[in-house]
Amino acid sequence: MFDLPLPIHPTARARGIPPHIPAGDADLSQPFALTLSRRAPADLMLGRAAPLVLSRFATLAEAMQGAIDHAEGIAPDAAPQLLAILDRDERLVLAGAASDYAVAWCHPVTSAAEARGVVTEASQLRAQAGRVAAWGEPDLAQRLRHRADLLDARLVDPLWRAFAARVLQVAA
């Protein structure tokens, strides 16, 4: 999901979310973009499935702090939002689920073999979600899709894998 080369359309903020990230950070020369995944059925049908750029940052640490600031603006009872930090070439650097004033960062895969396993498992979860939705269980289907999205969030670009893993170790 996050590692696909999709066009990114800059915007000051996502709809319905208070702008806790300074709106003046839309400078395209900044190397890191904090994005919000748009996987809602309406967005998919309207061709707006590309991630929404919330803001841009000069450093990865600033982008991670921007994600935390964004999480502070999410209502406590709202569903988790998938955030991703992309580099200037739109490669996935780090991703996580933001909710309840925090971001749960997804640890990146460590190898191509692990990445293949993650892709296989995420595909199986999405297929299972489709079957469950057909059985009339939309809540369970949504949870399965969210789990698949979290697995996809581990598919950090190979260039960034070791660095992102180290950043998460230092942050812990």
PDB file of C-alpha atoms in Angstrom:
ATOM      1  CA  MET A   1       0.000   0.000   0.000  1.00  0.00           C
ATOM      2  CA  PHE A   2       2.547   2.603   1.076  1.00  0.00           C
ATOM      3  CA  ASP A   3       5.353   1.459  -1.189  1.00  0.00           C
ATOM      4  CA  LEU A   4       3.508   1.923  -4.471  1.00  0.00           C
ATOM      5  CA  PRO A   5       4.790   4.810  -6.615  1.00  0.00           C
ATOM      6  CA  LEU A   6       1.622   6.885  -6.415  1.00  0.00           C
ATOM      7  CA  PRO A   7       1.367  10.621  -7.059  1.00  0.00           C
ATOM      8  CA  ILE A   8       1.218  12.701  -3.909  1.00  0.00           C
ATOM      9  CA  HIS A   9      -0.977  15.758  -3.884  1.00  0.00           C
ATOM     10  CA  PRO A  10       0.120  18.321  -1.271  1.00  0.00           C
ATOM     11  CA  THR A  11      -2.518  19.813   0.981  1.00  0.00           C
ATOM     12  CA  ALA A  12      -2.526  21.759   4.210  1.00  0.00           C
ATOM     13  CA  ARG A  13      -4.585  19.159   6.098  1.00  0.00           C
ATOM     14  CA  ALA A  14      -6.907  16.194   5.792  1.00  0.00           C
ATOM     15  CA  ARG A  15     -10.653  16.796   5.840  1.00  0.00           C
ATOM     16  CA  GLY A  16     -12.159  16.784   9.293  1.00  0.00           C
ATOM     17  CA  ILE A  17      -8.823  16.775  11.095  1.00  0.00           C
ATOM     18  CA  PRO A  18      -7.635  19.874  12.950  1.00  0.00           C
ATOM     19  CA  PRO A  19      -4.380  21.276  11.554  1.00  0.00           C
ATOM     20  CA  HIS A  20      -1.962  20.583  14.429  1.00  0.00           C
ATOM     21  CA  ILE A  21       0.923  20.585  11.978  1.00  0.00           C
ATOM     22  CA  PRO A  22       1.969  24.081  10.884  1.00  0.00           C
ATOM     23  CA  ALA A  23       0.414  24.840   7.499  1.00  0.00           C
ATOM     24  CA  GLY A  24       3.532  26.713   6.352  1.00  0.00           C
ATOM     25  CA  ASP A  25       5.451  23.436   5.967  1.00  0.00           C
ATOM     26  CA  ALA A  26       4.276  22.831   2.399  1.00  0.00           C
ATOM     27  CA  ASP A  27       7.773  23.596   1.073  1.00  0.00           C
ATOM     28  CA  LEU A  28       8.379  20.974  -1.611  1.00  0.00           C
ATOM     29  CA  SER A  29      12.138  21.204  -1.060  1.00  0.00           C
ATOM     30  CA  GLN A  30      11.714  19.459   2.310  1.00  0.00           C
ATOM     31  CA  PRO A  31      12.805  15.812   1.892  1.00  0.00           C
ATOM     32  CA  PHE A  32      10.228  14.076   4.120  1.00  0.00           C
ATOM     33  CA  ALA A  33       6.466  14.067   3.618  1.00  0.00           C
ATOM     34  CA  LEU A  34       4.037  13.001   6.326  1.00  0.00           C
ATOM     35  CA  THR A  35       1.097  11.369   4.577  1.00  0.00           C
ATOM     36  CA  LEU A  36      -2.293  10.011   5.508  1.00  0.00           C
ATOM     37  CA  SER A  37      -3.486   6.832   3.826  1.00  0.00           C
ATOM     38  CA  ARG A  38      -6.799   7.215   2.024  1.00  0.00           C
ATOM     39  CA  ARG A  39      -8.272   3.743   1.706  1.00  0.00           C
ATOM     40  CA  ALA A  40     -11.923   4.529   2.388  1.00  0.00           C
ATOM     41  CA  PRO A  41     -14.235   2.966  -0.212  1.00  0.00           C
ATOM     42  CA  ALA A  42     -15.385   6.397  -1.401  1.00  0.00           C
ATOM     43  CA  ASP A  43     -11.791   7.522  -1.977  1.00  0.00           C
ATOM     44  CA  LEU A  44     -10.973   4.308  -3.843  1.00  0.00           C
ATOM     45  CA  MET A  45     -14.002   4.665  -6.127  1.00  0.00           C
ATOM     46  CA  LEU A  46     -13.225   8.321  -6.831  1.00  0.00           C
ATOM     47  CA  GLY A  47      -9.598   7.568  -7.693  1.00  0.00           C
ATOM     48  CA  ARG A  48      -8.263   9.400  -4.626  1.00  0.00           C
ATOM     49  CA  ALA A  49      -6.473   6.432  -3.056  1.00  0.00           C
ATOM     50  CA  ALA A  50      -3.094   8.171  -3.242  1.00  0.00           C
ATOM     51  CA  PRO A  51      -1.828   9.238   0.176  1.00  0.00           C
ATOM     52  CA  LEU A  52      -2.699  12.750   1.276  1.00  0.00           C
ATOM     53  CA  VAL A  53       0.328  14.876   2.199  1.00  0.00           C
ATOM     54  CA  LEU A  54      -0.260  16.482   5.581  1.00  0.00           C
ATOM     55  CA  SER A  55       3.056  18.323   5.783  1.00  0.00           C
ATOM     56  CA  ARG A  56       6.719  18.256   4.786  1.00  0.00           C
ATOM     57  CA  PHE A  57       9.758  18.210   7.055  1.00  0.00           C
ATOM     58  CA  ALA A  58      13.518  18.670   6.833  1.00  0.00           C
ATOM     59  CA  THR A  59      14.408  15.675   9.020  1.00  0.00           C
ATOM     60  CA  LEU A  60      12.944  12.288   9.835  1.00  0.00           C
ATOM     61  CA  ALA A  61      12.811  13.217  13.532  1.00  0.00           C
ATOM     62  CA  GLU A  62      10.712  16.287  12.697  1.00  0.00           C
ATOM     63  CA  ALA A  63       8.406  14.156  10.534  1.00  0.00           C
ATOM     64  CA  MET A  64       7.969  11.652  13.367  1.00  0.00           C
ATOM     65  CA  GLN A  65       7.157  14.502  15.760  1.00  0.00           C
ATOM     66  CA  GLY A  66       4.699  15.853  13.169  1.00  0.00           C
ATOM     67  CA  ALA A  67       2.985  12.460  13.167  1.00  0.00           C
ATOM     68  CA  ILE A  68       2.681  12.581  16.951  1.00  0.00           C
ATOM     69  CA  ASP A  69       1.302  16.130  16.757  1.00  0.00           C
ATOM     70  CA  HIS A  70      -1.233  14.909  14.196  1.00  0.00           C
ATOM     71  CA  ALA A  71      -2.239  12.032  16.492  1.00  0.00           C
ATOM     72  CA  GLU A  72      -3.011  14.539  19.236  1.00  0.00           C
ATOM     73  CA  GLY A  73      -5.738  15.984  17.002  1.00  0.00           C
ATOM     74  CA  ILE A  74      -7.523  12.673  16.493  1.00  0.00           C
ATOM     75  CA  ALA A  75     -10.672  12.135  18.545  1.00  0.00           C
ATOM     76  CA  PRO A  76     -10.211   9.433  21.216  1.00  0.00           C
ATOM     77  CA  ASP A  77     -13.081   7.337  19.836  1.00  0.00           C
ATOM     78  CA  ALA A  78     -11.990   7.638  16.181  1.00  0.00           C
ATOM     79  CA  ALA A  79     -10.576   4.732  14.201  1.00  0.00           C
ATOM     80  CA  PRO A  80      -6.762   4.612  13.897  1.00  0.00           C
ATOM     81  CA  GLN A  81      -5.318   6.447  10.910  1.00  0.00           C
ATOM     82  CA  LEU A  82      -2.443   5.037   8.893  1.00  0.00           C
ATOM     83  CA  LEU A  83       0.340   7.586   8.568  1.00  0.00           C
ATOM     84  CA  ALA A  84       3.427   7.184   6.437  1.00  0.00           C
ATOM     85  CA  ILE A  85       6.616   9.169   6.058  1.00  0.00           C
ATOM     86  CA  LEU A  86       7.879   9.214   2.492  1.00  0.00           C
ATOM     87  CA  ASP A  87      11.170  10.559   1.197  1.00  0.00           C
ATOM     88  CA  ARG A  88      11.478  13.005  -1.673  1.00  0.00           C
ATOM     89  CA  ASP A  89      11.406  10.119  -4.184  1.00  0.00           C
ATOM     90  CA  GLU A  90       8.152   8.832  -2.608  1.00  0.00           C
ATOM     91  CA  ARG A  91       9.834   5.810  -1.001  1.00  0.00           C
ATOM     92  CA  LEU A  92       8.377   4.565   2.268  1.00  0.00           C
ATOM     93  CA  VAL A  93      10.648   5.500   5.182  1.00  0.00           C
ATOM     94  CA  LEU A  94       8.390   4.687   8.133  1.00  0.00           C
ATOM     95  CA  ALA A  95       4.688   4.081   8.773  1.00  0.00           C
ATOM     96  CA  GLY A  96       2.386   3.578  11.698  1.00  0.00           C
ATOM     97  CA  ALA A  97      -1.109   3.770  13.115  1.00  0.00           C
ATOM     98  CA  ALA A  98      -2.033   7.044  14.800  1.00  0.00           C
ATOM     99  CA  SER A  99      -4.727   7.112  17.453  1.00  0.00           C
ATOM    100  CA  ASP A 100      -5.395   8.271  20.976  1.00  0.00           C
ATOM    101  CA  TYR A 101      -2.537  10.829  21.122  1.00  0.00           C
ATOM    102  CA  ALA A 102       0.169   8.401  19.966  1.00  0.00           C
ATOM    103  CA  VAL A 103       1.650   6.694  16.929  1.00  0.00           C
ATOM    104  CA  ALA A 104       2.373   2.954  16.928  1.00  0.00           C
ATOM    105  CA  TRP A 105       5.198   2.715  14.412  1.00  0.00           C
ATOM    106  CA  CYS A 106       5.413  -0.479  12.348  1.00  0.00           C
ATOM    107  CA  HIS A 107       8.821  -2.129  12.439  1.00  0.00           C
ATOM    108  CA  PRO A 108      10.224  -2.507   8.924  1.00  0.00           C
ATOM    109  CA  VAL A 109      10.886  -5.862   7.333  1.00  0.00           C
ATOM    110  CA  THR A 110      14.540  -6.860   7.410  1.00  0.00           C
ATOM    111  CA  SER A 111      14.856  -8.804   4.170  1.00  0.00           C
ATOM    112  CA  ALA A 112      13.271  -9.478   0.803  1.00  0.00           C
ATOM    113  CA  ALA A 113      12.131 -12.897   2.024  1.00  0.00           C
ATOM    114  CA  GLU A 114      10.362 -11.329   5.000  1.00  0.00           C
ATOM    115  CA  ALA A 115       8.801  -8.753   2.664  1.00  0.00           C
ATOM    116  CA  ARG A 116       7.419 -11.544   0.460  1.00  0.00           C
ATOM    117  CA  GLY A 117       5.933 -13.217   3.527  1.00  0.00           C
ATOM    118  CA  VAL A 118       4.322  -9.958   4.643  1.00  0.00           C
ATOM    119  CA  VAL A 119       2.820  -9.397   1.177  1.00  0.00           C
ATOM    120  CA  THR A 120       1.453 -12.949   1.139  1.00  0.00           C
ATOM    121  CA  GLU A 121      -0.078 -12.620   4.608  1.00  0.00           C
ATOM    122  CA  ALA A 122      -1.611  -9.206   3.803  1.00  0.00           C
ATOM    123  CA  SER A 123      -3.116 -10.598   0.593  1.00  0.00           C
ATOM    124  CA  GLN A 124      -4.605 -13.518   2.502  1.00  0.00           C
ATOM    125  CA  LEU A 125      -6.096 -11.155   5.088  1.00  0.00           C
ATOM    126  CA  ARG A 126      -7.682  -9.027   2.349  1.00  0.00           C
ATOM    127  CA  ALA A 127      -9.140 -12.119   0.685  1.00  0.00           C
ATOM    128  CA  GLN A 128     -10.504 -13.247   4.034  1.00  0.00           C
ATOM    129  CA  ALA A 129     -11.953  -9.751   4.585  1.00  0.00           C
ATOM    130  CA  GLY A 130     -13.769 -10.023   1.257  1.00  0.00           C
ATOM    131  CA  ARG A 131     -15.297 -13.350   2.248  1.00  0.00           C
ATOM    132  CA  VAL A 132     -16.267 -12.063   5.686  1.00  0.00           C
ATOM    133  CA  ALA A 133     -17.903  -8.980   4.158  1.00  0.00           C
ATOM    134  CA  ALA A 134     -19.936 -11.245   1.880  1.00  0.00           C
ATOM    135  CA  TRP A 135     -21.128 -13.113   4.994  1.00  0.00           C
ATOM    136  CA  GLY A 136     -22.515  -9.842   6.366  1.00  0.00           C
ATOM    137  CA  GLU A 137     -19.764  -9.051   8.893  1.00  0.00           C
ATOM    138  CA  PRO A 138     -18.561  -5.556   7.863  1.00  0.00           C
ATOM    139  CA  ASP A 139     -16.879  -4.774  11.205  1.00  0.00           C
ATOM    140  CA  LEU A 140     -14.752  -7.909  11.108  1.00  0.00           C
ATOM    141  CA  ALA A 141     -13.915  -7.256   7.448  1.00  0.00           C
ATOM    142  CA  GLN A 142     -12.766  -3.744   8.329  1.00  0.00           C
ATOM    143  CA  ARG A 143     -10.543  -5.062  11.142  1.00  0.00           C
ATOM    144  CA  LEU A 144      -8.989  -7.637   8.798  1.00  0.00           C
ATOM    145  CA  ARG A 145      -8.281  -4.957   6.179  1.00  0.00           C
ATOM    146  CA  HIS A 146      -6.724  -2.754   8.854  1.00  0.00           C
ATOM    147  CA  ARG A 147      -4.444  -5.639   9.916  1.00  0.00           C
ATOM    148  CA  ALA A 148      -3.453  -6.095   6.272  1.00  0.00           C
ATOM    149  CA  ASP A 149      -2.709  -2.366   5.985  1.00  0.00           C
ATOM    150  CA  LEU A 150      -0.523  -2.551   9.095  1.00  0.00           C
ATOM    151  CA  LEU A 151       1.409  -5.419   7.528  1.00  0.00           C
ATOM    152  CA  ASP A 152       1.849  -3.361   4.350  1.00  0.00           C
ATOM    153  CA  ALA A 153       3.180  -0.534   6.511  1.00  0.00           C
ATOM    154  CA  ARG A 154       6.172  -2.747   7.316  1.00  0.00           C
ATOM    155  CA  LEU A 155       7.223  -2.731   3.645  1.00  0.00           C
ATOM    156  CA  VAL A 156       9.756   0.050   4.085  1.00  0.00           C
ATOM    157  CA  ASP A 157      11.892   0.727   1.023  1.00  0.00           C
ATOM    158  CA  PRO A 158      15.100  -1.373   1.115  1.00  0.00           C
ATOM    159  CA  LEU A 159      17.157   1.829   1.135  1.00  0.00           C
ATOM    160  CA  TRP A 160      15.571   2.893   4.434  1.00  0.00           C
ATOM    161  CA  ARG A 161      15.070  -0.439   6.253  1.00  0.00           C
ATOM    162  CA  ALA A 162      18.177  -0.498   8.437  1.00  0.00           C
ATOM    163  CA  PHE A 163      17.981   3.215   9.174  1.00  0.00           C
ATOM    164  CA  ALA A 164      14.281   3.078  10.097  1.00  0.00           C
ATOM    165  CA  ALA A 165      14.878   0.071  12.358  1.00  0.00           C
ATOM    166  CA  ARG A 166      17.691   1.933  14.112  1.00  0.00           C
ATOM    167  CA  VAL A 167      15.541   5.074  14.504  1.00  0.00           C
ATOM    168  CA  LEU A 168      12.830   3.001  16.190  1.00  0.00           C
ATOM    169  CA  GLN A 169      15.415   1.425  18.516  1.00  0.00           C
ATOM    170  CA  VAL A 170      16.706   4.853  19.517  1.00  0.00           C
ATOM    171  CA  ALA A 171      13.178   6.210  19.950  1.00  0.00           C
ATOM    172  CA  ALA A 172      12.250   3.318  22.240  1.00  0.00           C
TER     173      ALA A 172
END
